[in-house]
Amino acid sequence: ESQGVMTVTITFDETKKYFHLQNESVSYVIALEEEKYVSHQYWGKRLNSFSQVADYPRQDNAFAPNPFEVPGRVFSLATLPQEFPGNGSGDFRESAFECLYPDQTTVSLLTYKSHEIVTGKQPLQGLPHTYETKEEPAETLLLTMEDTVTKVEVVLSYTLFRDYPVLTRSASFRNNGAEDIHLNKALSMSIDFPDADFDMIQLPGAWGRERQIVRTPLVRGIHTLDSKRGTTSHAYQPFVALADKTATEDQGAVYGFHFVYSGEFRANVEVDTYAQTRVQMGINPTHFQWHLPVGEAFQTPEVVLVYSENGLNGLSQTLHPFYQKHLIRGQHQLAERPVLINNWEGTYFDFTAEKIEAMADEASTLGIELFVLDDGWFGKRDDDYSSLGDWHVHTAKLPSGLKQLAENIKAKGMLFGLWFEPEMISEDSELFRAHPDWCIHTLGREKSLSRSQYVIDFSRKEVRDNILAQMMAILDDVPVDYIKWDYNRNMTEIGTAAPGALPGEVLHKYMLGLYEVMEALVAKYPQILFESCSGGGGRFDPGILYYMPQTWTSDNTDAVARLEIQYGTSLVMPISSMGSHVSAIPNHQTHRKASMKMRGDVAMAGNLGYELDVTTLSEAEKQEMKEQISFYKEHRKLVQYGVFHRILSPFETQNEAAWIFVSPEQDEALYFYYRVLDRANLKKKKVLFKGLDSAKYYTVSGYEGVIGGDELMNRGLYLKDALQGDFQSVCLVLKEAQSV
């Protein structure tokens, strides 16, 4: 390899029986203890070589059983750090899987069978997945384990990417036995750390306050983050991290785990008797059971494992470009996102074609590039009690049709976007009256309503085909450039009316069906920019990003609330995926009145949009909006695809937030500082910068002369003006200058 080009190598040492996966930044080591037990040895900063194989402490531990084939009392699965632990064979910690055999037993013991090291990465059929590119390749270890009694085979897949401290893991189960079995649990990965000296970081939330950063010391026991809601949900992000107790935004080791799936998940972090830590992630077993006939296989979704030696910013600065280049696809993958206006908070259901055109007229003069028509254009939908499932134009509301409206908007020089909620069905709909069994429900039980709607049964092909045909009829007729795809309830009474279906298979088959529909649409309409939404950020996960390059971050558009929401989201999601809008005041969720400047400065730290009735604004507000849009267009590539550094956490300061976007060449940057509430008699605020080149000099907007990057990062600057009043923000533009 030429100087400076990273390599990725996966090797197997035949003598010492271990695998070493390494690139320039990270190593991952797996050993075969007693030549057959697949044991985790190391994951972290790159090691040139590995010598201390199979050195885990072997001792006669009380109440630790010994496998029947290993003589003596010192080797036990109860203490062995494992890669994919089985069930009921002497490891009392959480298992990674559970097979139900024909005799109703569930004991399984996996041992090494074979392995293969392959160049590249195979796609996961029917599932979202990361992929390699010619410019940024990867290598894969396929490690086959077997239960020698039942002949169940599990292939563990490990892909290491050359240019990132990132490993992806998944598992495939194959039934090579003589009888059908059932999988009661099939997680995607499991890993054991030798100690528990970590903080656990998670991103819990709720509707309107998604992805809050919660950091707690690890303690003894099993900590479970999960969803039993049919979707990843607002309640938890399918993410967990272990961080050194001293790790900060910019230093210290952090180990992150992120599940590439949009259905129910489980993440376990377990600290055992000996202060060892087991982390597991995969499909939640609660509503899962899979029939596995002889000769067939089941593939789990994958988990992204990321290691950072540079704290939480290091983790984010790995995940952002990794997801942009190895998960998001299509012609919008690395494209600048258009500035949009959405009519939802401006009109809700109460609009006419004339009203929409009047909003579009005004918006086009301000520089907005995309008009999005939200809920209420279809069926006879004038409120949220009807018409989901009837994807044809509401002619009483739009008598000239949708095509005419779209063409009129496009004639103003804007793109046209449309809202859909394809996975839902209203009780009051033509589709439900024709097919009352087409929703997710358990036969013989009453059905719970939520937002007066049911979830449509995407586990059934005839249902998927019907919805696809309805959507394609609209998209083939109307010139649509953008779709906001919503999902506005969680699942209850999970079941299906499909004949012969196993209840435990419904949810995963639903997810496979959803992905199939999304794949069909993105393949047929590559020009459409898809934005996913679930009451805002209720399904903002890596699985969705594979089909839809951006997500509506939260229904809560209040600038102050958004500081926490966007700060937390940025931990794992690229800025290019975060929809962020300026809305009317008082805010519709919190009733707060923040200035147009503060609202703009928060929304510009994502994909800028507006969600208000622009025809009701004053001339001064419209002028400010016009200037915001013009400024954003000038800097949006930097915001959406630059290197993002978090500086001040609103979770820690309670009253401030700050972050900076830096170009890859470190020749320009955009710094934002926000303060929520004012206090009397404060001195001027001094701010520090991050991510600059300490050897370069910069001009800073509003300041005289040039200032060294080292000075800006280490000494900082006093803000020019004392910020007066509540809800204040400052935006500074930095540009590289010739030296003083």
XYZ file of C-alpha atoms in Angstrom, residues 110-614:
505
model
C -22.342 -23.138 20.084
C -18.755 -24.013 19.253
C -16.464 -23.065 16.382
C -16.987 -24.950 13.113
C -15.218 -22.981 10.338
C -14.496 -19.509 9.029
C -13.996 -17.562 5.833
C -12.282 -14.204 5.297
C -13.691 -12.353 2.286
C -12.968 -9.087 0.526
C -15.822 -6.581 0.658
C -19.236 -6.824 2.278
C -22.276 -8.776 1.160
C -25.666 -6.979 1.161
C -28.305 -8.180 3.621
C -31.227 -9.189 1.408
C -34.410 -7.272 2.236
C -32.803 -5.393 5.139
C -31.176 -1.972 5.361
C -27.411 -2.287 5.659
C -24.158 -0.430 5.401
C -22.152 -0.994 2.243
C -18.559 -0.625 1.093
C -17.434 1.541 -1.820
C -14.541 1.244 -4.230
C -12.958 4.349 -2.690
C -13.534 3.166 0.903
C -13.421 -0.651 0.955
C -14.040 -3.186 3.691
C -13.214 -6.787 4.611
C -15.448 -9.411 6.235
C -14.947 -12.352 8.590
C -17.660 -15.022 8.405
C -17.301 -17.140 11.526
C -19.457 -20.277 11.608
C -20.501 -21.819 14.923
C -22.588 -24.923 15.463
C -24.595 -26.688 18.107
C -23.251 -30.207 17.501
C -26.332 -31.863 19.033
C -29.126 -30.100 17.109
C -27.054 -29.038 14.049
C -28.189 -25.431 14.327
C -25.544 -23.283 12.658
C -24.919 -19.596 13.334
C -22.744 -17.520 11.015
C -21.402 -14.423 12.729
C -20.555 -11.710 10.227
C -17.932 -9.059 11.100
C -17.152 -6.317 8.558
C -14.321 -3.884 9.247
C -14.244 -0.701 7.168
C -10.829 0.510 6.051
C -11.242 4.213 6.777
C -13.307 4.208 9.967
C -13.004 2.766 13.483
C -16.249 0.958 12.616
C -17.186 -2.705 12.660
C -20.604 -4.056 11.689
C -21.968 -7.293 13.115
C -24.912 -9.528 12.335
C -25.846 -13.193 12.720
C -27.482 -15.724 10.419
C -29.175 -18.846 11.839
C -29.486 -21.991 9.729
C -31.339 -25.162 10.664
C -29.233 -28.099 9.459
C -31.026 -30.519 11.784
C -33.634 -33.160 11.066
C -36.680 -31.268 12.391
C -38.160 -27.773 12.257
C -37.316 -25.466 15.149
C -38.396 -22.026 16.373
C -36.223 -19.073 17.253
C -37.526 -17.417 20.417
C -34.691 -14.898 20.435
C -32.169 -13.951 17.749
C -30.053 -10.953 18.703
C -27.562 -9.483 16.245
C -24.516 -9.168 18.478
C -23.115 -9.726 21.941
C -19.776 -8.618 23.389
C -18.142 -8.983 26.808
C -15.852 -6.364 28.351
C -13.473 -7.528 31.123
C -14.521 -4.776 33.560
C -17.381 -2.391 34.314
C -15.577 0.889 34.885
C -17.802 2.783 32.441
C -20.577 5.304 32.222
C -23.527 4.260 30.097
C -24.860 6.815 27.627
C -28.338 6.541 26.141
C -30.741 8.776 24.195
C -34.206 8.368 25.724
C -37.089 10.735 25.056
C -40.768 11.234 24.367
C -42.874 12.948 21.733
C -41.677 16.557 21.578
C -38.465 15.923 23.517
C -36.602 13.271 21.597
C -33.034 12.002 22.169
C -32.114 13.508 25.513
C -28.561 12.634 26.557
C -28.566 10.591 29.781
C -25.246 9.480 31.261
C -25.108 7.245 34.332
C -22.427 5.104 36.010
C -22.712 1.392 35.227
C -23.892 -0.624 38.199
C -24.478 -4.296 38.866
C -27.493 -5.819 37.128
C -29.107 -5.769 33.709
C -30.014 -2.423 32.222
C -32.394 -2.811 29.268
C -33.298 -0.148 26.718
C -35.996 -1.386 24.398
C -39.126 -0.836 22.382
C -42.246 -2.958 22.590
C -44.172 -0.461 20.435
C -43.809 -2.005 16.962
C -41.253 0.646 16.000
C -38.035 2.094 17.400
C -40.166 4.862 19.014
C -39.667 8.236 20.699
C -38.957 6.478 24.013
C -35.488 5.146 23.125
C -33.016 5.438 20.283
C -31.683 1.939 19.327
C -28.301 3.124 20.608
C -26.160 2.682 23.678
C -22.582 3.678 24.443
C -20.056 2.802 27.119
C -17.693 5.663 27.918
C -14.649 5.875 30.148
C -15.698 7.703 33.290
C -13.299 10.529 32.396
C -14.404 10.723 28.749
C -15.641 14.134 27.590
C -16.827 15.522 24.259
C -13.210 15.580 23.039
C -11.176 12.947 24.872
C -11.407 9.473 26.310
C -12.550 6.115 24.981
C -16.158 5.583 23.933
C -17.715 2.379 22.547
C -20.966 2.926 20.645
C -23.608 0.449 19.411
C -26.306 1.435 16.901
C -28.938 -0.920 15.470
C -29.734 -0.642 11.733
C -33.422 -1.520 12.080
C -36.707 0.364 12.460
C -38.772 -2.132 14.437
C -38.754 -3.272 18.044
C -35.273 -3.633 19.522
C -33.548 -4.568 22.725
C -30.212 -3.309 24.054
C -28.919 -5.013 27.189
C -26.018 -3.803 29.302
C -25.303 -6.375 32.002
C -22.753 -6.176 34.810
C -22.129 -9.609 36.339
C -20.784 -11.101 39.579
C -17.194 -10.364 38.549
C -17.843 -6.812 37.269
C -17.624 -7.932 33.656
C -19.926 -6.101 31.224
C -21.992 -7.730 28.483
C -23.558 -5.558 25.780
C -26.166 -7.022 23.418
C -28.377 -5.632 20.701
C -30.987 -7.001 18.346
C -34.663 -7.559 17.627
C -36.724 -7.459 20.823
C -37.696 -11.065 21.666
C -40.920 -9.959 23.436
C -43.123 -10.125 20.311
C -40.793 -12.362 18.306
C -40.836 -16.045 17.418
C -39.612 -17.360 14.072
C -40.380 -20.722 12.512
C -37.162 -22.133 11.023
C -37.835 -25.148 8.801
C -35.098 -27.671 8.023
C -32.569 -26.208 5.583
C -33.730 -22.607 5.968
C -31.955 -19.569 7.410
C -32.879 -16.427 9.344
C -30.791 -13.266 8.945
C -30.693 -10.693 11.743
C -30.323 -6.966 11.017
C -26.876 -5.487 11.623
C -25.372 -3.426 14.414
C -22.805 -0.685 13.853
C -20.034 -0.824 16.476
C -17.961 2.343 16.675
C -14.871 3.033 18.781
C -13.681 6.551 19.567
C -10.527 7.506 21.426
C -11.526 11.180 21.089
C -14.636 11.269 23.227
C -18.203 11.837 22.092
C -17.320 14.300 19.334
C -14.981 11.619 17.978
C -17.859 9.129 17.959
C -20.122 11.592 16.094
C -17.390 12.608 13.651
C -17.046 8.935 12.732
C -20.757 8.140 12.466
C -21.772 11.248 10.483
C -19.567 10.684 7.395
C -19.879 6.906 7.748
C -23.675 7.065 7.488
C -23.513 9.672 4.714
C -21.151 7.546 2.600
C -21.968 3.961 3.620
C -25.678 3.890 4.571
C -27.549 6.730 2.810
C -27.914 6.113 -0.941
C -29.233 7.642 -4.133
C -28.909 10.983 -5.844
C -29.664 12.933 -2.632
C -26.957 11.063 -0.688
C -24.440 13.928 -0.627
C -26.630 16.631 -2.194
C -27.371 19.922 -0.479
C -30.877 19.850 0.968
C -33.415 22.426 -0.299
C -34.854 25.136 1.965
C -38.527 24.247 2.329
C -41.782 25.606 3.661
C -44.422 23.246 5.054
C -48.010 24.476 5.426
C -48.886 22.274 8.444
C -48.552 24.710 11.347
C -49.662 27.515 9.020
C -53.048 26.016 8.101
C -53.398 22.509 9.616
C -56.324 20.851 7.720
C -57.985 24.142 6.882
C -56.702 25.117 3.451
C -57.817 25.684 -0.136
C -55.807 25.631 -3.358
C -55.954 29.453 -3.351
C -54.565 29.624 0.198
C -51.699 27.230 -0.649
C -50.852 29.215 -3.798
C -50.876 32.490 -1.864
C -48.403 30.980 0.657
C -46.277 29.665 -2.208
C -46.295 33.074 -3.956
C -44.940 34.750 -0.855
C -42.461 31.944 -0.105
C -40.968 32.009 -3.600
C -40.106 35.713 -3.301
C -38.153 34.978 -0.095
C -35.899 32.357 -1.697
C -37.632 29.180 -0.492
C -36.932 26.288 -2.882
C -39.542 23.654 -1.964
C -43.223 23.891 -0.990
C -44.564 20.923 1.000
C -48.307 20.249 1.135
C -48.905 18.387 4.402
C -51.828 16.324 5.720
C -55.355 16.904 4.380
C -55.126 16.702 0.561
C -56.667 13.204 0.123
C -59.922 11.268 0.637
C -62.355 13.508 2.513
C -59.815 14.421 5.165
C -60.692 17.630 7.001
C -59.539 16.368 10.412
C -57.581 13.384 11.721
C -60.627 11.106 12.047
C -60.868 9.850 8.472
C -59.467 8.860 5.084
C -56.054 7.314 5.826
C -55.760 4.555 3.227
C -57.695 6.502 0.578
C -54.806 8.002 -1.383
C -56.803 9.918 -3.991
C -57.321 13.658 -4.223
C -59.812 15.436 -1.920
C -61.664 17.074 -4.834
C -64.029 19.078 -2.588
C -60.958 20.817 -1.122
C -58.842 20.871 -4.305
C -61.413 21.040 -7.157
C -58.756 21.625 -9.840
C -56.820 18.595 -8.621
C -53.388 18.047 -7.138
C -51.529 17.999 -10.452
C -52.708 21.518 -11.300
C -51.720 22.807 -7.853
C -48.286 21.196 -8.116
C -47.706 22.626 -11.596
C -48.763 26.104 -10.456
C -46.281 25.926 -7.563
C -43.508 24.645 -9.833
C -44.235 27.517 -12.251
C -43.175 29.843 -9.420
C -39.717 28.236 -9.556
C -40.166 25.952 -6.543
C -40.137 22.176 -6.059
C -43.321 20.479 -4.863
C -43.564 18.116 -1.885
C -46.389 15.971 -0.528
C -47.301 14.289 2.786
C -48.249 10.602 3.000
C -48.957 8.235 5.872
C -48.897 4.951 3.958
C -48.728 2.590 6.952
C -52.009 3.736 8.501
C -55.717 3.235 7.930
C -58.697 5.172 9.342
C -61.822 3.377 10.528
C -63.708 5.979 8.483
C -62.181 5.161 5.090
C -63.235 3.398 1.917
C -60.291 1.018 2.310
C -61.262 -0.029 5.852
C -64.894 -0.544 4.869
C -63.728 -2.798 2.021
C -61.032 -4.599 4.053
C -61.640 -4.364 7.817
C -59.123 -7.204 8.354
C -56.250 -5.276 6.726
C -55.033 -3.688 9.952
C -52.664 -5.082 12.569
C -54.896 -6.795 15.147
C -55.293 -9.939 17.217
C -58.263 -12.062 16.136
C -61.024 -12.206 18.731
C -59.850 -9.062 20.557
C -61.075 -5.489 20.450
C -58.701 -3.130 18.638
C -57.149 -0.111 20.352
C -57.374 3.140 18.410
C -54.653 5.763 18.561
C -55.159 9.142 16.859
C -58.347 7.464 15.534
C -56.304 5.178 13.288
C -55.005 1.632 12.956
C -51.692 0.389 11.578
C -52.124 -1.235 8.183
C -50.781 -4.804 7.901
C -47.624 -4.548 5.777
C -46.775 -8.180 6.587
C -49.343 -9.061 3.854
C -48.423 -8.736 0.177
C -51.920 -7.824 -1.026
C -51.962 -4.891 1.414
C -48.541 -3.655 0.313
C -49.512 -3.979 -3.351
C -52.699 -1.953 -2.816
C -50.927 0.940 -1.056
C -48.068 0.947 -3.563
C -50.501 1.067 -6.480
C -52.392 3.995 -4.901
C -49.177 5.925 -4.219
C -47.753 5.254 -7.681
C -50.981 6.460 -9.314
C -50.467 9.820 -7.575
C -46.707 9.957 -8.228
C -47.085 9.031 -11.906
C -49.606 11.864 -12.355
C -48.337 14.647 -10.073
C -44.819 16.132 -10.401
C -43.648 15.375 -6.827
C -40.048 16.187 -5.797
C -40.238 15.385 -2.070
C -42.297 13.111 0.168
C -42.789 13.476 3.910
C -43.592 9.920 5.040
C -45.345 9.948 8.427
C -46.113 7.221 10.981
C -48.336 8.475 13.802
C -49.061 5.703 16.286
C -47.459 2.759 18.058
C -48.682 -0.816 17.603
C -51.026 -2.699 19.928
C -52.687 -6.141 19.704
C -49.891 -7.172 17.346
C -51.249 -9.910 15.090
C -52.624 -10.540 11.613
C -55.659 -11.985 9.867
C -53.398 -13.631 7.266
C -54.153 -17.379 7.229
C -51.592 -19.643 8.887
C -49.403 -16.783 10.152
C -47.352 -17.250 13.305
C -48.077 -14.297 15.642
C -44.387 -13.952 16.566
C -43.441 -13.450 12.917
C -45.864 -10.599 12.191
C -43.691 -7.719 13.358
C -40.494 -8.671 11.568
C -42.454 -9.548 8.420
C -44.106 -6.126 8.730
C -40.659 -4.489 8.807
C -39.471 -6.534 5.816
C -42.677 -5.517 4.013
C -42.169 -1.852 4.879
C -38.589 -1.960 3.603
C -39.804 -3.679 0.415
C -42.348 -0.876 -0.235
C -39.765 1.834 0.477
C -37.229 0.130 -1.790
C -39.797 -0.084 -4.612
C -40.537 3.644 -4.320
C -36.951 4.905 -4.065
C -35.989 2.682 -7.011
C -38.849 3.893 -9.224
C -38.668 7.581 -8.226
C -34.956 8.290 -7.625
C -35.524 12.039 -8.072
C -37.814 12.246 -5.005
C -36.215 13.352 -1.738
C -37.854 11.265 1.012
C -38.108 12.597 4.558
C -39.240 10.138 7.178
C -41.338 11.250 10.134
C -43.104 9.611 13.048
C -44.752 12.389 15.020
C -41.349 13.980 14.502
C -38.480 11.787 15.689
C -40.331 8.601 16.650
C -38.600 6.498 14.010
C -35.287 8.288 13.453
C -32.966 5.300 13.175
C -30.215 4.050 10.843
C -32.624 1.571 9.222
C -34.812 4.372 7.840
C -31.771 6.375 6.646
C -31.009 3.605 4.135
C -34.230 4.508 2.292
C -34.845 8.108 3.339
C -31.851 10.454 3.616
C -33.494 12.795 6.094
C -35.943 12.749 9.004
C -38.198 15.301 10.668
C -36.215 15.614 13.905
C -39.142 16.511 16.181
C -42.686 17.885 16.012
C -41.492 20.329 18.668
C -40.284 23.356 16.690
C -39.623 25.600 19.712
C -36.070 26.939 19.371
C -35.207 26.466 23.061
C -36.503 22.884 23.160
C -34.708 22.175 19.883
C -31.303 23.000 21.448
C -31.489 19.786 23.492
C -33.217 17.748 20.775
C -30.699 18.660 18.060
C -27.714 18.401 20.426
C -28.763 14.864 21.436
C -29.618 13.816 17.877
C -26.204 14.983 16.650
C -24.538 12.379 18.850
C -25.462 9.671 16.332
C -27.145 11.217 13.272
C -25.519 13.296 10.518
C -26.615 16.941 10.311
C -27.650 16.342 6.666
C -30.385 14.026 7.992
C -31.927 16.486 10.482
C -34.977 18.499 9.352
C -35.147 21.736 11.369
C -37.799 24.448 10.939
C -38.574 28.005 11.984
C -42.195 28.138 13.134
C -44.656 30.797 14.259
C -44.735 32.399 17.712
C -46.103 31.820 20.222
C -44.770 28.329 19.521
C -47.529 25.727 19.025
C -45.913 23.189 21.378
C -44.461 25.293 24.226
C -46.186 28.691 23.650
C -42.801 30.386 23.929
C -41.972 33.550 21.988
C -38.400 33.409 20.708
C -37.033 35.997 18.287
C -36.847 35.270 14.565
C -33.052 35.422 14.930
C -32.907 32.742 17.644
C -35.393 30.540 15.760
C -33.344 30.945 12.584
C -29.986 30.300 14.255
C -31.302 27.035 15.729
C -32.994 25.874 12.510
C -29.892 26.722 10.438
C -27.976 24.101 12.442
C -29.845 21.435 10.442
C -31.736 21.287 7.139
C -33.440 24.684 7.227
C -37.165 24.951 6.644
C -40.150 27.062 7.691
C -43.450 25.900 9.149
C -45.771 28.914 9.354
C -48.189 31.004 7.327
C -45.779 33.331 5.592
